[in-house]
Each structure stands twice: as C-alpha cells, then as structure tokens.
Short mmCIF file of C-alpha atoms and ligand atoms in Angstrom, two decimals:
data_model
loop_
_atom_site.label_atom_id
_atom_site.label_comp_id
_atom_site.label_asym_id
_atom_site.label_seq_id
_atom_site.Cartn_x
_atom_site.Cartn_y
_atom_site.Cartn_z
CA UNK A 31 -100.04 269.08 -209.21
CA UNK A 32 -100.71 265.17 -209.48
CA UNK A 33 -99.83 262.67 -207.03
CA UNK A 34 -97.64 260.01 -209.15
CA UNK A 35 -96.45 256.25 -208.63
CA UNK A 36 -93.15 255.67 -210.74
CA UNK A 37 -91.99 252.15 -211.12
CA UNK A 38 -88.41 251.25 -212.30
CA UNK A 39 -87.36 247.95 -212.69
CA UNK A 40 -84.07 246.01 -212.14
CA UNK A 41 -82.40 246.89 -215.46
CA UNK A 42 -83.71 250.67 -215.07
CA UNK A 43 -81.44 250.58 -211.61
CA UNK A 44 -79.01 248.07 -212.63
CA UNK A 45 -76.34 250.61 -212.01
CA UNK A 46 -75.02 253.56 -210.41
CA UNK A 47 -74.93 255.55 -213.72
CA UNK A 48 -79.00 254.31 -214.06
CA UNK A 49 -79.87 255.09 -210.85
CA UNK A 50 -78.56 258.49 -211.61
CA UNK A 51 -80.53 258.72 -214.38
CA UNK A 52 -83.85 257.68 -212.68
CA UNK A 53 -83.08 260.26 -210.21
CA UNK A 54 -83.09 262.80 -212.88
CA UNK A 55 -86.21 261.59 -214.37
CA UNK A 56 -87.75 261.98 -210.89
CA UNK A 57 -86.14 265.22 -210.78
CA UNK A 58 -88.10 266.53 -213.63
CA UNK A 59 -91.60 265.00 -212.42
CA UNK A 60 -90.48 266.90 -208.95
CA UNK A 61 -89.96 270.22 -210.74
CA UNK A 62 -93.35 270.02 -212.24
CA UNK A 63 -94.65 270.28 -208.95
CA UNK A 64 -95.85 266.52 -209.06
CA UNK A 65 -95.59 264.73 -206.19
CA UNK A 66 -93.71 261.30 -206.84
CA UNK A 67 -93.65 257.81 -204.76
CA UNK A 68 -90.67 255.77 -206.70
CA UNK A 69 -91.37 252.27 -206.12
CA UNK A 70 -88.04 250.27 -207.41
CA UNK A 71 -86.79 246.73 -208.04
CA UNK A 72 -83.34 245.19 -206.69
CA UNK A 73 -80.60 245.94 -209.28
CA UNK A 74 -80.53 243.57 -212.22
CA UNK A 75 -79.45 239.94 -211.25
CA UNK A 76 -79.57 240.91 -207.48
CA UNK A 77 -82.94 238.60 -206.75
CA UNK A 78 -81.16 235.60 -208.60
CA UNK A 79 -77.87 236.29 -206.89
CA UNK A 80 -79.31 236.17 -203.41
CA UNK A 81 -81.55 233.33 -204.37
CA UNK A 82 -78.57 231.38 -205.27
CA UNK A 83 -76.70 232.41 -201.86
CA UNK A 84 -79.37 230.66 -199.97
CA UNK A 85 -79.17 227.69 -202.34
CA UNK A 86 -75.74 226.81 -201.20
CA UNK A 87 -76.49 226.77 -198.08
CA UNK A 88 -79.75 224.30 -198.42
CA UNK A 89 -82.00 223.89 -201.47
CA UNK A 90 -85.43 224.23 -198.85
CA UNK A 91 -83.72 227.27 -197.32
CA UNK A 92 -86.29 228.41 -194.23
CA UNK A 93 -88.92 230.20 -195.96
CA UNK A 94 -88.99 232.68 -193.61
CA UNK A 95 -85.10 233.54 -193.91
CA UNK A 96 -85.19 233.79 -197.80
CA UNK A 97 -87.55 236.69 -197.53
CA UNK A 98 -85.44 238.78 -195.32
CA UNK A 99 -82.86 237.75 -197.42
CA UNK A 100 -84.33 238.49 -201.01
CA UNK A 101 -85.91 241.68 -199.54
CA UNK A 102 -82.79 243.13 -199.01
CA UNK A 103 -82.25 243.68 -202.74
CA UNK A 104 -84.48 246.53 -203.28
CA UNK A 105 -83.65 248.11 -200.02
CA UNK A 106 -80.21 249.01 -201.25
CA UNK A 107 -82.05 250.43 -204.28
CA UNK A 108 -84.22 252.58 -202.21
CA UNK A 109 -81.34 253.95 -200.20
CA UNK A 110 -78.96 254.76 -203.52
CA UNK A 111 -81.79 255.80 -205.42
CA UNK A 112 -82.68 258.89 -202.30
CA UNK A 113 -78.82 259.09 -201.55
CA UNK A 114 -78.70 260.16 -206.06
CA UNK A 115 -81.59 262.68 -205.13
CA UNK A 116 -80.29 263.95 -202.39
CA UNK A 117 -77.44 264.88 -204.32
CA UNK A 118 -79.35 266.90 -206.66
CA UNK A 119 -80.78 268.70 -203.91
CA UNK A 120 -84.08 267.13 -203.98
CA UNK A 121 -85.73 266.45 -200.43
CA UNK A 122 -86.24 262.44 -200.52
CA UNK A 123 -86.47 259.55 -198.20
CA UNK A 124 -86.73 255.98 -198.44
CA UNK A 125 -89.42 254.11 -196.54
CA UNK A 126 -88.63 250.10 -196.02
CA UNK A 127 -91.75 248.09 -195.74
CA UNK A 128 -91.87 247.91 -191.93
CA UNK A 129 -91.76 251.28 -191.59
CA UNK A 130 -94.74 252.28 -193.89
CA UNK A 131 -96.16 249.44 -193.02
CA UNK A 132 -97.10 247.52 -196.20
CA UNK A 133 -99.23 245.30 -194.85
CA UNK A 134 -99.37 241.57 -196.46
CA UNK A 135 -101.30 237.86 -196.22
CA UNK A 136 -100.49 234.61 -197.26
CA UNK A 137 -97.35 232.16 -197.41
CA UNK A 138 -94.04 233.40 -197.44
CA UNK A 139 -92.19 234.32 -201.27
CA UNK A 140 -95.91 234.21 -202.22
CA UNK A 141 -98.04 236.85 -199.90
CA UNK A 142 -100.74 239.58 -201.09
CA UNK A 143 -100.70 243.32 -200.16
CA UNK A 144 -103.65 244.02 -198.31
CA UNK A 145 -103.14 247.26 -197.08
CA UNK A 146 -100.42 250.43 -196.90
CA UNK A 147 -100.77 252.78 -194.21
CA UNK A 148 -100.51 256.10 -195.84
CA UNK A 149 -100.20 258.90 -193.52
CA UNK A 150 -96.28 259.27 -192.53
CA UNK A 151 -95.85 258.99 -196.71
CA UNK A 152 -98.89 261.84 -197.38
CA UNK A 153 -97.22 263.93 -194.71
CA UNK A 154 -93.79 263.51 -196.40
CA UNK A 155 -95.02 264.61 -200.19
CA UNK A 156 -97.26 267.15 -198.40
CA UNK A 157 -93.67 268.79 -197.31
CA UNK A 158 -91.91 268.44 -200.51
CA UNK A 159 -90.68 265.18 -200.30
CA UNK A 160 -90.01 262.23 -202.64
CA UNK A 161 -91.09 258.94 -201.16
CA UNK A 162 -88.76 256.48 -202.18
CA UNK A 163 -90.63 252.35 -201.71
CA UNK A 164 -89.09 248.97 -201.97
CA UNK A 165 -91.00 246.52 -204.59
CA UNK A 166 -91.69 242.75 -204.41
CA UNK A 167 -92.10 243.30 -199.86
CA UNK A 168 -94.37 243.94 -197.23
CA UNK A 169 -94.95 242.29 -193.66
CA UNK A 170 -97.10 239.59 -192.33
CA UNK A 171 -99.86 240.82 -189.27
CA UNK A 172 -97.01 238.80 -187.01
CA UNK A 173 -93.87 241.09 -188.25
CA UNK A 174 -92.39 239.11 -190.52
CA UNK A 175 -91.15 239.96 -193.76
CA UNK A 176 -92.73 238.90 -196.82
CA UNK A 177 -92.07 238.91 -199.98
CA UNK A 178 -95.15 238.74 -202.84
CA UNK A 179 -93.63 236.60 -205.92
CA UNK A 180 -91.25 237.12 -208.86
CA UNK A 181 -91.49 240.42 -210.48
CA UNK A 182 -93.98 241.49 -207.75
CA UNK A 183 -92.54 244.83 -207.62
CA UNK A 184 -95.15 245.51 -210.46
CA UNK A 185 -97.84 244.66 -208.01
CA UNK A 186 -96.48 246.80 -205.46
CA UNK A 187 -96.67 249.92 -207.26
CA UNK A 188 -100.23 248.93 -208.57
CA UNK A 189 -101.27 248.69 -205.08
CA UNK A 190 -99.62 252.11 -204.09
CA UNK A 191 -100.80 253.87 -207.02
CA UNK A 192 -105.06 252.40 -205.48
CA UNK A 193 -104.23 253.23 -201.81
CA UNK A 194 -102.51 256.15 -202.20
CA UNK A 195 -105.18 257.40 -204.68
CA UNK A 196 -102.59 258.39 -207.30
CA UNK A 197 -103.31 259.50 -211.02
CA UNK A 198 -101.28 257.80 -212.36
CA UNK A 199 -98.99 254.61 -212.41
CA UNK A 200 -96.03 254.55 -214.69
CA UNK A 201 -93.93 251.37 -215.10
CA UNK A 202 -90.41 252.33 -216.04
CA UNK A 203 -88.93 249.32 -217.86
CA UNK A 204 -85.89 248.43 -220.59
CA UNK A 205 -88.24 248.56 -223.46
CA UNK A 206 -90.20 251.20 -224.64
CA UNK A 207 -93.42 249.80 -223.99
CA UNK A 208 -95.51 246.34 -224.58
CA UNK A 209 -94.85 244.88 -227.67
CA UNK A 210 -96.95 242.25 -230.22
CA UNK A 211 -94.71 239.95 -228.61
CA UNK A 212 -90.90 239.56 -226.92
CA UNK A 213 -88.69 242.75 -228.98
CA UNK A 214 -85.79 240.91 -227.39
CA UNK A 215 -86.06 237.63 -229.29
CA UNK A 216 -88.19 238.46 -232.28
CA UNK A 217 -86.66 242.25 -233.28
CA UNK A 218 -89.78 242.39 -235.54
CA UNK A 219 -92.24 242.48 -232.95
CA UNK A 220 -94.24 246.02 -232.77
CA UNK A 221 -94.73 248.40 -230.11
CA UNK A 222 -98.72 248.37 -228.81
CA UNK A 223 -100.01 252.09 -228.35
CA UNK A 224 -102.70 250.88 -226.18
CA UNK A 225 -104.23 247.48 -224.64
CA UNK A 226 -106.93 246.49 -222.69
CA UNK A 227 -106.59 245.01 -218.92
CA UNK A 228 -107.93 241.72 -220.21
CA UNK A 229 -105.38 240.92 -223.45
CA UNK A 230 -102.76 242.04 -221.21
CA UNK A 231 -103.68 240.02 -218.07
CA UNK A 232 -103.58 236.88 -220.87
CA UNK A 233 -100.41 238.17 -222.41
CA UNK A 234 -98.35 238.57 -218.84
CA UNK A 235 -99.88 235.36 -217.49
CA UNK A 236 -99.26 233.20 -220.91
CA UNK A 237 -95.67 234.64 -220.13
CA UNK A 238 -95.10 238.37 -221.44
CA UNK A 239 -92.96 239.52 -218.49
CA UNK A 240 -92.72 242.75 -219.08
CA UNK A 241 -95.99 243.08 -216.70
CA UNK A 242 -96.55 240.64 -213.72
CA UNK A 243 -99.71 238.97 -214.51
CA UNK A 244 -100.94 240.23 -210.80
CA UNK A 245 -100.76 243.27 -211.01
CA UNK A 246 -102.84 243.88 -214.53
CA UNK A 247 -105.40 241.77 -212.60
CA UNK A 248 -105.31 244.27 -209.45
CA UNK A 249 -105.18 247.51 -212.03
CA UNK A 250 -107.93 245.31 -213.63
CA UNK A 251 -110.13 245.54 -210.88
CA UNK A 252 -109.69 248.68 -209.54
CA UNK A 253 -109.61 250.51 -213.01
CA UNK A 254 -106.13 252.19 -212.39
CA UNK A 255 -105.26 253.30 -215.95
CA UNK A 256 -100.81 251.87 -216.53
CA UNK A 257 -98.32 253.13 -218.76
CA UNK A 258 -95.29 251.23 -219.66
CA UNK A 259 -92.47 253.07 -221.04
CA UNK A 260 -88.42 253.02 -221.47
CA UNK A 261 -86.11 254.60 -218.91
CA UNK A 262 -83.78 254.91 -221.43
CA UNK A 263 -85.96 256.65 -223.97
CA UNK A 264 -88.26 259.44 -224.34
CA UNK A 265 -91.08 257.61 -226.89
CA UNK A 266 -94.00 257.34 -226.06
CA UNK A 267 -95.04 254.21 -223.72
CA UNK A 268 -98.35 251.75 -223.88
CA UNK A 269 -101.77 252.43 -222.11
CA UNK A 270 -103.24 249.84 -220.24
CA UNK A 271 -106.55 250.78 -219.28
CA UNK A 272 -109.92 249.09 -219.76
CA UNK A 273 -111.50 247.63 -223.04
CA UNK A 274 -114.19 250.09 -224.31
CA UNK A 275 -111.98 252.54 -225.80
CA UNK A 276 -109.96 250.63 -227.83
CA UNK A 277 -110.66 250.02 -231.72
CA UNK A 278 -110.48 246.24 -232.85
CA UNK A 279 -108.73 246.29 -236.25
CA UNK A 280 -106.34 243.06 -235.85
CA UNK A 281 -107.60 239.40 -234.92
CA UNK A 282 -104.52 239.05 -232.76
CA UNK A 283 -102.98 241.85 -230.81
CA UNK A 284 -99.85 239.58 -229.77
CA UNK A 285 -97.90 236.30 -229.01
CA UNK A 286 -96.63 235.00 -226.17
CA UNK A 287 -94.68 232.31 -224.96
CA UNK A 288 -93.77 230.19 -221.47
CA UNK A 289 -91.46 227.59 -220.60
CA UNK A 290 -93.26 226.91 -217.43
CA UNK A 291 -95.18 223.85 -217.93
CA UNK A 292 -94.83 220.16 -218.22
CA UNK A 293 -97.02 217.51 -219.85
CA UNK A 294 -98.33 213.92 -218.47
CA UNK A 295 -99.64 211.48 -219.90
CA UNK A 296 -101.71 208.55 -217.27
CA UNK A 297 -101.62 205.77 -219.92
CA UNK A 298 -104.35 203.34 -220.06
CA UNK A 299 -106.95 204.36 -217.54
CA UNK A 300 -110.03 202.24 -217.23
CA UNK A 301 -113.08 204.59 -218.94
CA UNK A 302 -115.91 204.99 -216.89
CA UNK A 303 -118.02 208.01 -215.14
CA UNK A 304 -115.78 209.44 -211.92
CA UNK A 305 -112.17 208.48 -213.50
CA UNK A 306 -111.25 212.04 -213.98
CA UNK A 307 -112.73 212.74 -211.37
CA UNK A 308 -110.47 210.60 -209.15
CA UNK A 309 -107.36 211.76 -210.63
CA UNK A 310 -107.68 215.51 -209.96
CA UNK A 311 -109.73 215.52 -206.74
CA UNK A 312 -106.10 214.70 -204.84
CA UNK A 313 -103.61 217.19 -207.04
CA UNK A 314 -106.22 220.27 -206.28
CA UNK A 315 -106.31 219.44 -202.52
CA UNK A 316 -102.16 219.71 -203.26
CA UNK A 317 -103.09 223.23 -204.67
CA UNK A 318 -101.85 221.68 -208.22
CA UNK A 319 -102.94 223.33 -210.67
CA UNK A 320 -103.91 221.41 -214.16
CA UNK A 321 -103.92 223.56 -217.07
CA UNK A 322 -104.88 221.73 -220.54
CA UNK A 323 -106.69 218.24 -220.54
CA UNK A 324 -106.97 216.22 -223.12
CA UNK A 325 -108.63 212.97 -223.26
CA UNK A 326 -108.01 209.97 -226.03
CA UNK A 327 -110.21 206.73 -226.56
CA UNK A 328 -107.38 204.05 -226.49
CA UNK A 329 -107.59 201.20 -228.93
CA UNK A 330 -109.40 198.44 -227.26
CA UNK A 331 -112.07 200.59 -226.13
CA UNK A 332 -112.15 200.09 -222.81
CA UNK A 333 -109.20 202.34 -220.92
CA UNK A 334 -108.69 205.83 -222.08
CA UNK A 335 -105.04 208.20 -221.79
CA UNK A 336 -105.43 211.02 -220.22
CA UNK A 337 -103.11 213.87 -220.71
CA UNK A 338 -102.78 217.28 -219.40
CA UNK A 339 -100.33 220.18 -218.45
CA UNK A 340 -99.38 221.23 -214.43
CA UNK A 341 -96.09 223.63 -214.09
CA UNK A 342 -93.13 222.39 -214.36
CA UNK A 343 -92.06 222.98 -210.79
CA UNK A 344 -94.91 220.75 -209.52
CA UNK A 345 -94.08 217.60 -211.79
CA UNK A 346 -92.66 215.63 -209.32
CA UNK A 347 -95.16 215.91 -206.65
CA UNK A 348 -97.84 215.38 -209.34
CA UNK A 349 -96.32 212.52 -210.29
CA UNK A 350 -95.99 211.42 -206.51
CA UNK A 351 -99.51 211.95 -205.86
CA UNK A 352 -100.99 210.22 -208.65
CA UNK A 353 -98.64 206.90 -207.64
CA UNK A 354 -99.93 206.88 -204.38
CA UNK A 355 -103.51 207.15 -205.41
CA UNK A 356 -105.57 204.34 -204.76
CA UNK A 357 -108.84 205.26 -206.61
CA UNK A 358 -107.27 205.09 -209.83
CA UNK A 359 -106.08 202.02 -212.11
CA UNK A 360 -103.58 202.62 -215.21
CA UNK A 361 -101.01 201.41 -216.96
CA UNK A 362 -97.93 204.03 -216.45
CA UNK A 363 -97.32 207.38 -216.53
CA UNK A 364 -95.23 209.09 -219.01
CA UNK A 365 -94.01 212.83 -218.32
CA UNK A 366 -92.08 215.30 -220.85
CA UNK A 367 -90.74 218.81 -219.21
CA UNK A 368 -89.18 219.65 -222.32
CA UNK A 369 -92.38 221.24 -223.75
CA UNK A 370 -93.43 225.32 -224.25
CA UNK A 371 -96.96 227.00 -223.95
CA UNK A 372 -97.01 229.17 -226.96
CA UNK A 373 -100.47 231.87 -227.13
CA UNK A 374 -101.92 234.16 -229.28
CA UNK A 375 -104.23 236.64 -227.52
CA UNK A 376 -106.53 239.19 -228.93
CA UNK A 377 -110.19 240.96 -228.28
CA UNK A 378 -111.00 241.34 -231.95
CA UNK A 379 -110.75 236.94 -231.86
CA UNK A 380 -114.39 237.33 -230.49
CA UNK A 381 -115.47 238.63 -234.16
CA UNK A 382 -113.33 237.17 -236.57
CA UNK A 383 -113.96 233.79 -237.80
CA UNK A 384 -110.97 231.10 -238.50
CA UNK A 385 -108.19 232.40 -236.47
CA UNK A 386 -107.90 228.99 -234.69
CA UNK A 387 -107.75 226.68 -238.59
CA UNK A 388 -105.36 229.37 -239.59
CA UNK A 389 -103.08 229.03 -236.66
CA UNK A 390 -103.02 225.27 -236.90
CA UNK A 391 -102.33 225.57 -240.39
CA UNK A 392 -99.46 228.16 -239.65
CA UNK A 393 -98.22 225.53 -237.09
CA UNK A 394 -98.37 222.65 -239.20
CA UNK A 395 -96.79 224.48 -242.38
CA UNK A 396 -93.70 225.08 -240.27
CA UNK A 397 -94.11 220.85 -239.32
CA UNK A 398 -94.83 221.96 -235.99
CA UNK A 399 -96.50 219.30 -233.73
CA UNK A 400 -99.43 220.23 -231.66
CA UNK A 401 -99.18 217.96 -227.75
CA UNK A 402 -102.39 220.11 -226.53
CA UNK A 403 -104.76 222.71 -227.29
CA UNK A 404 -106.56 225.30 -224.81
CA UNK A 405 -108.55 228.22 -225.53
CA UNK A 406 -110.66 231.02 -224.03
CA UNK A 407 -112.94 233.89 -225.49
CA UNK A 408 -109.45 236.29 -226.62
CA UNK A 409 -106.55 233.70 -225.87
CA UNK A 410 -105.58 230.24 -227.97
CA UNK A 411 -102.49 228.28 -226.60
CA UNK A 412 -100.70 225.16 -227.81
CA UNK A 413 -98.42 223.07 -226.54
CA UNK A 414 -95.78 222.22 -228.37
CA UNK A 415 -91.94 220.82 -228.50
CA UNK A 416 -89.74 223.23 -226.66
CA UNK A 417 -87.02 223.14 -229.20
CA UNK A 418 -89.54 224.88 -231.45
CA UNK A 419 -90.85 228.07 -229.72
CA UNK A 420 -89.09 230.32 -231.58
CA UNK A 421 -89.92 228.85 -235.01
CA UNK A 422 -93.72 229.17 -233.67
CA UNK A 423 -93.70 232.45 -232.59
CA UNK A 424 -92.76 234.08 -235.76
CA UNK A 425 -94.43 232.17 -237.84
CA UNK A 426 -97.72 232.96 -235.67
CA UNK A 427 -96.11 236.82 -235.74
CA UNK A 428 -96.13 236.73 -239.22
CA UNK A 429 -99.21 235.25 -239.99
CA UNK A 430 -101.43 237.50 -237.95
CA UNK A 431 -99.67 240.50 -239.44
CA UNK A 432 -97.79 241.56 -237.19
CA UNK A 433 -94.54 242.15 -237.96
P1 ADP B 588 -88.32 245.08 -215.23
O1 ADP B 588 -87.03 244.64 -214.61
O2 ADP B 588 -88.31 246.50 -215.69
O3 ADP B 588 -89.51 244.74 -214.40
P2 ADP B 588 -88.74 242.75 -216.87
O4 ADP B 588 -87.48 242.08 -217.28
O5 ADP B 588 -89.55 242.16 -215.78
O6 ADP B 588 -88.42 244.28 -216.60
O7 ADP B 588 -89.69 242.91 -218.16
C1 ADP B 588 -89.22 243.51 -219.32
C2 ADP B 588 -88.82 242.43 -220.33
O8 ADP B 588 -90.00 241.73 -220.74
C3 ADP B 588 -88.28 242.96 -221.64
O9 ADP B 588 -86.90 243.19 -221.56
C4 ADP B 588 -88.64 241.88 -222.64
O10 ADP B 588 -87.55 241.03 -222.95
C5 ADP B 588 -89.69 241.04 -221.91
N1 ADP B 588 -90.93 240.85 -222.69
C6 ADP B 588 -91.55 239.66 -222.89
N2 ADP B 588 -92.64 239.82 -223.64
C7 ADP B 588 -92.74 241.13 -223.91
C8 ADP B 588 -93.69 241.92 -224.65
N3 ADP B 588 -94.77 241.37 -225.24
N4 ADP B 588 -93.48 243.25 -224.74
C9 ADP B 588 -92.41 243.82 -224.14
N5 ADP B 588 -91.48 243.13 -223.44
C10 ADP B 588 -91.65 241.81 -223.32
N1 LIG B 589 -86.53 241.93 -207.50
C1 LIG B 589 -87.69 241.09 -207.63
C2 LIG B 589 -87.47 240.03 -208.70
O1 LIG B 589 -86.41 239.99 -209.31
C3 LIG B 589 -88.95 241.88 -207.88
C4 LIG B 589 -88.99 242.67 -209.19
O2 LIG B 589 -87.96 242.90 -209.80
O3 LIG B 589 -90.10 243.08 -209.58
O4 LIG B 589 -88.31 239.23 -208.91
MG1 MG B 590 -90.60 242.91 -214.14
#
C-alpha cells in the first residue's frame, strides 16, 4: 500500500466523459489498495472563461473577488470528479481549500502554499477514502481565498505529495509525457524518458507548460521524484527526479519557446560609471524584473544604448518609470512587444564544446536575426522576431538531433 498524489489537468477533466475516465483510473489505483489524494484543475477553458467574466465587469477587477471567483473552477471539478466515484461505489470526498486548510502567503492570484493541515485527510484515506483536492487555491492567515498563479495546480499537488509524505506524485496531462520540445506544434518532437529537476525547471520557466516552472523548483528542493504521463494513454510517462542518475548522451535535451517578453531599447545614454546603475535601481524597487541586457558603444563615443528584455505585461510601467526618472539622461526610448524568447536547455552543454557557434549558425542559416543573447551553465536563449519562432524551433530541433 502507497500513499499517492494524482494530478489531472484541465483537458484530463475537460468533460463529463473524462472525468469518468479519471475516476476509473483512480478506481484502479484504489483497488490496488493505494491510497489516492486527486488533486484536479478547473475543466479546460474554465480559468479563461471566468477570467474574462470579471473583465467585463472592470479590467482591475478587486483582487480579492477574482480569487473567489477563479477558485470556483476546480471546485466543481472536485465535486463531479467524487460525485463519478461515488458512482462506482468508491468511498470519496472532496475537500475545498478552507476546509483542509491549505494554508497560503503572499498577494492575491500570486500566493505560496506554506502549509496543509493533514489530519481530517489522513483520517479519511485511513478509512478507505479517496481525498478529492482543488488545484491552483489555498487561504490567506486572514480567511481569504487565494489563488497561487497560472497552472499552479501543478504546485499544489507538489506540495501535497511533501506534506502529506506521499511516494509518489503523478501529473496526469494530454500528452504522454515531456517532450524535446512542444508535440503540439512541432509533431517531430520526442518523448523524454527521464529529466533532471534542473533542465526541467529551465524548460517550464523558458516556457514548456506542460510543468509549472514552481513546482519543479519545490519538487527540486525537496527531492520529490514526478512522473508526467497521458490520461488518455497507457505509455509510459517521464521521470523527473534529480541529476545524478541520468546519462548525458545529447548536448541539448530540448527547446523551448515564450511569448512573454518585450524588448527596450534607452537610446543614447550618456556612458559613464553608475548609468546602469540608475536605470534599474527604480524598475527592481517596482519588482520589474529585467531579463537580458545588452549594452552597445554608440557612434560618437560618448552615450551608449542600452537594451534589455522585462515581460511583456510590465512594458508600460517600465516604460513609465524610466520617463519619470530623473537620474538618467537619453535620447528616447524605443520598445518592440512583438518579440519571442526561444531556449535550448541541456546538462550535457556543460561538456560539449560549440553548441552556442552552432546554434547561431543554425539561426543565421534560416536568416534569423538575433535582438539578444542570454545564457546560463545548461540553458542558451535568444531573442528573436516573433513571426519567426516556429522557423527557430525546428531548425534548433533539427540541428541538435532531435527529431
Ligand atoms: P494540464 O492542463 O494537464 O496542466 P497544460 O496545458 O498545462 O496541461 O500542459 C500540457 C501542454 O504543454 C501540452 O498540451 C503541450 O502543448 C504543452 N507543452 C509545451 N512544451 C511541452 C513539452 N516540452 N513537452 C510536452 N508538452 C509541452
Ligand atoms: N485552472 C488553473 C489555470 O487554468 C490552474 C491549473 O489548471 O493548473 O491556470
Ligand atoms: Mg498545466
């Protein structure tokens, strides 16, 4: 007998016939004598739909509001999913987040789980029971609802799966496992057997969704061995787990992509010690965050251009701050949203020489321009013109053999 966390996702309970067949995939897991928390996602489109509701009535909805609404999501989930259970004469209950309580910290649609109480859930599998848990929610220490980001139901189950000391934590998704890069827009891409916690925190945060980037870095931390499999499919899923037991053979172990980030260019700024300096010292006390800097000489010596990539969704406050700055002198500022992040990640980049000429040189053979450049130990990303992400990320595919 081994105490289980089983994630599904929105597509794996995007309808009644699926959450049928989740509840029959718990059903086996149950007659195995395992005993199962389900942690689930709203149906598929649900978030978006609700997220839209609150944008007709005002675009800066009350923060607090949107998170009791966008909760609601999985809570009809959870009640379905025990109500399809039931029905097969399986003993299950659904537990919302105020009643476990999950216990979170930080601003609303963006909090952290900090704790789960665990005893009226351990009494409940102790009896038979499947526990049935809502994703993406917990409360605040004042009773408010929270909600922990997009695709945070990921996070939620990594958390259950620590707290409640579980064996294992299985992310149910609508592919069969992590690929070399997106299966649904390059059909070539290659399912990975197994990863380590580090490519795959790059991969999920460089924008492979199939994972939230949070909670790798939580089952990162605590060493809490993932699988992510198909709900629809019985083949055999990727391990997640840490880096010592995998063997290196490939430079690159995959590609992703984002369309998250924006580039801006602070033309003409006078070149002397502290410049830089002065420009980001206000957009971090904004919480901005600046990604890739770049930094060109200009032609009469004497200003430079400074360039460098923030998300999209904080361009205009960026912009904003840097206007109102007085400790900085420039010509103008240029910005261009219509840019994408592309990434290759891989361990065995440590010990191969050239993988960053031969990317360029892929890049440039497909008459690809490069806007910026940022690397790490096992990660290399480029931005580029969003119209040619696609183009890229084959042509990156391809060249690190992995189609
Ligand atoms: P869920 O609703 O189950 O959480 P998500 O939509 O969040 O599922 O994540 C699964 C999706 O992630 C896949 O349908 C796929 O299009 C996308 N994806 C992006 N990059 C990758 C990758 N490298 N491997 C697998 N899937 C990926
Ligand atoms: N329903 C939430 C979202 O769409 C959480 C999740 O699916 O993981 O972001
Ligand atoms: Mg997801």
């Amino acid at each position: 007998m081994v105490k289980k966390v089983l994630k599904f996702g929105g597509t794996s309970v995007g309808t009644i016939e699926r959450i049928q067949h989740v509840a029959n995939i718990i059903k086996k897991e149950h007659s195995e004598k395992n005993k199962v928390i389900a942690v689930v996602s709203a149906m598929s489109g649900k978030t978006n739909e609700l997220l839209k509701l609150s944008n007709e009535i005002a675009e800066d909805f009350n923060k607090r509001e949107l998170d009791v609404l966008l909760s609601s999501g999985e809570q009809v989930t959870c009640a379905l999913l025990s109500g399809a259970l039931t029905r097969l004469n399986i003993k299950s209950k659904s537990f919302m987040n105020w009643q476990i309580p999950i216990l979170t910290e930080g601003d609303h649609s963006n909090a952290r789980i900090i704790n789960i109480h665990v005893e009226k859930i351990n009494d409940y599998l102790n009896n038979n029971g499947v526990a049935i848990v809502p994703g993406f929610q917990g409360i605040s220490k004042n009773g408010d609802i929270t909600t922990i980001g997009r695709g945070g139901s990921d996070a939620t189950a990594v958390a259950i799966a620590k707290i409640f000391n579980a064996e294992c934590c299985e992310i149910y998704t609508d592919v069969d496992g992590v690929f070399s890069t997106d299966p649904n827009k390059i059909p070539v891409a290659k399912k990975i057997d197994k990863i380590s916690y580090d490519e795959m925190l790059e991969l999920s945060s460089l924008g492979a969704k199939v994972m939230q980037s949070s909670a790798v870095q939580t089952a990162m931390m605590y060493d809490i061995p993932l699988e992510v499999k198909s709900t629809f499919t019985e083949r055999k899923g990727t391990k997640i787990f840490s880096q010592e037991n995998i063997d290196y053979t490939k430079s690159v172990t995959g590609v992703a992509y984002s369309k998250d980030d924006a580039k801006i260019t602070v033309k003409e700024v006078e070149d002397k010690p502290g410049v830089a300096a002065n420009m980001f010292e206000p957009l971090s006390k904004a919480q901005v965050n600046v990604d890739m800097v770049i930094q060109n000489i200009s032609s009469d010596q004497k200003t430079t251009d400074i360039t460098f990539t923030v998300k999209r969704d904080d361009i205009s406050k960026t912009k904003q701050i840097l206007k109102e700055s007085t400790s900085i002198n420039y010509k103008e500022i240029i910005s261009n949203e219509k840019v994408a992040k592309v990434s290759i990640v891989g361990a065995g980049m440590v010990s191969t020489p050239g993988v960053t000429y031969k990317m360029f040189r892929g890049l440039s053979d497909e008459n690809i321009n490069i806007l910026a450049i940022s690397t790490s130990e096992i990660k290399l990303s480029v931005i580029i013109d969003e119209e040619n992400t696609l183009k890229a990320v084959k042509k990156l595919h391809t060249i690190f053999d992995l189609d």
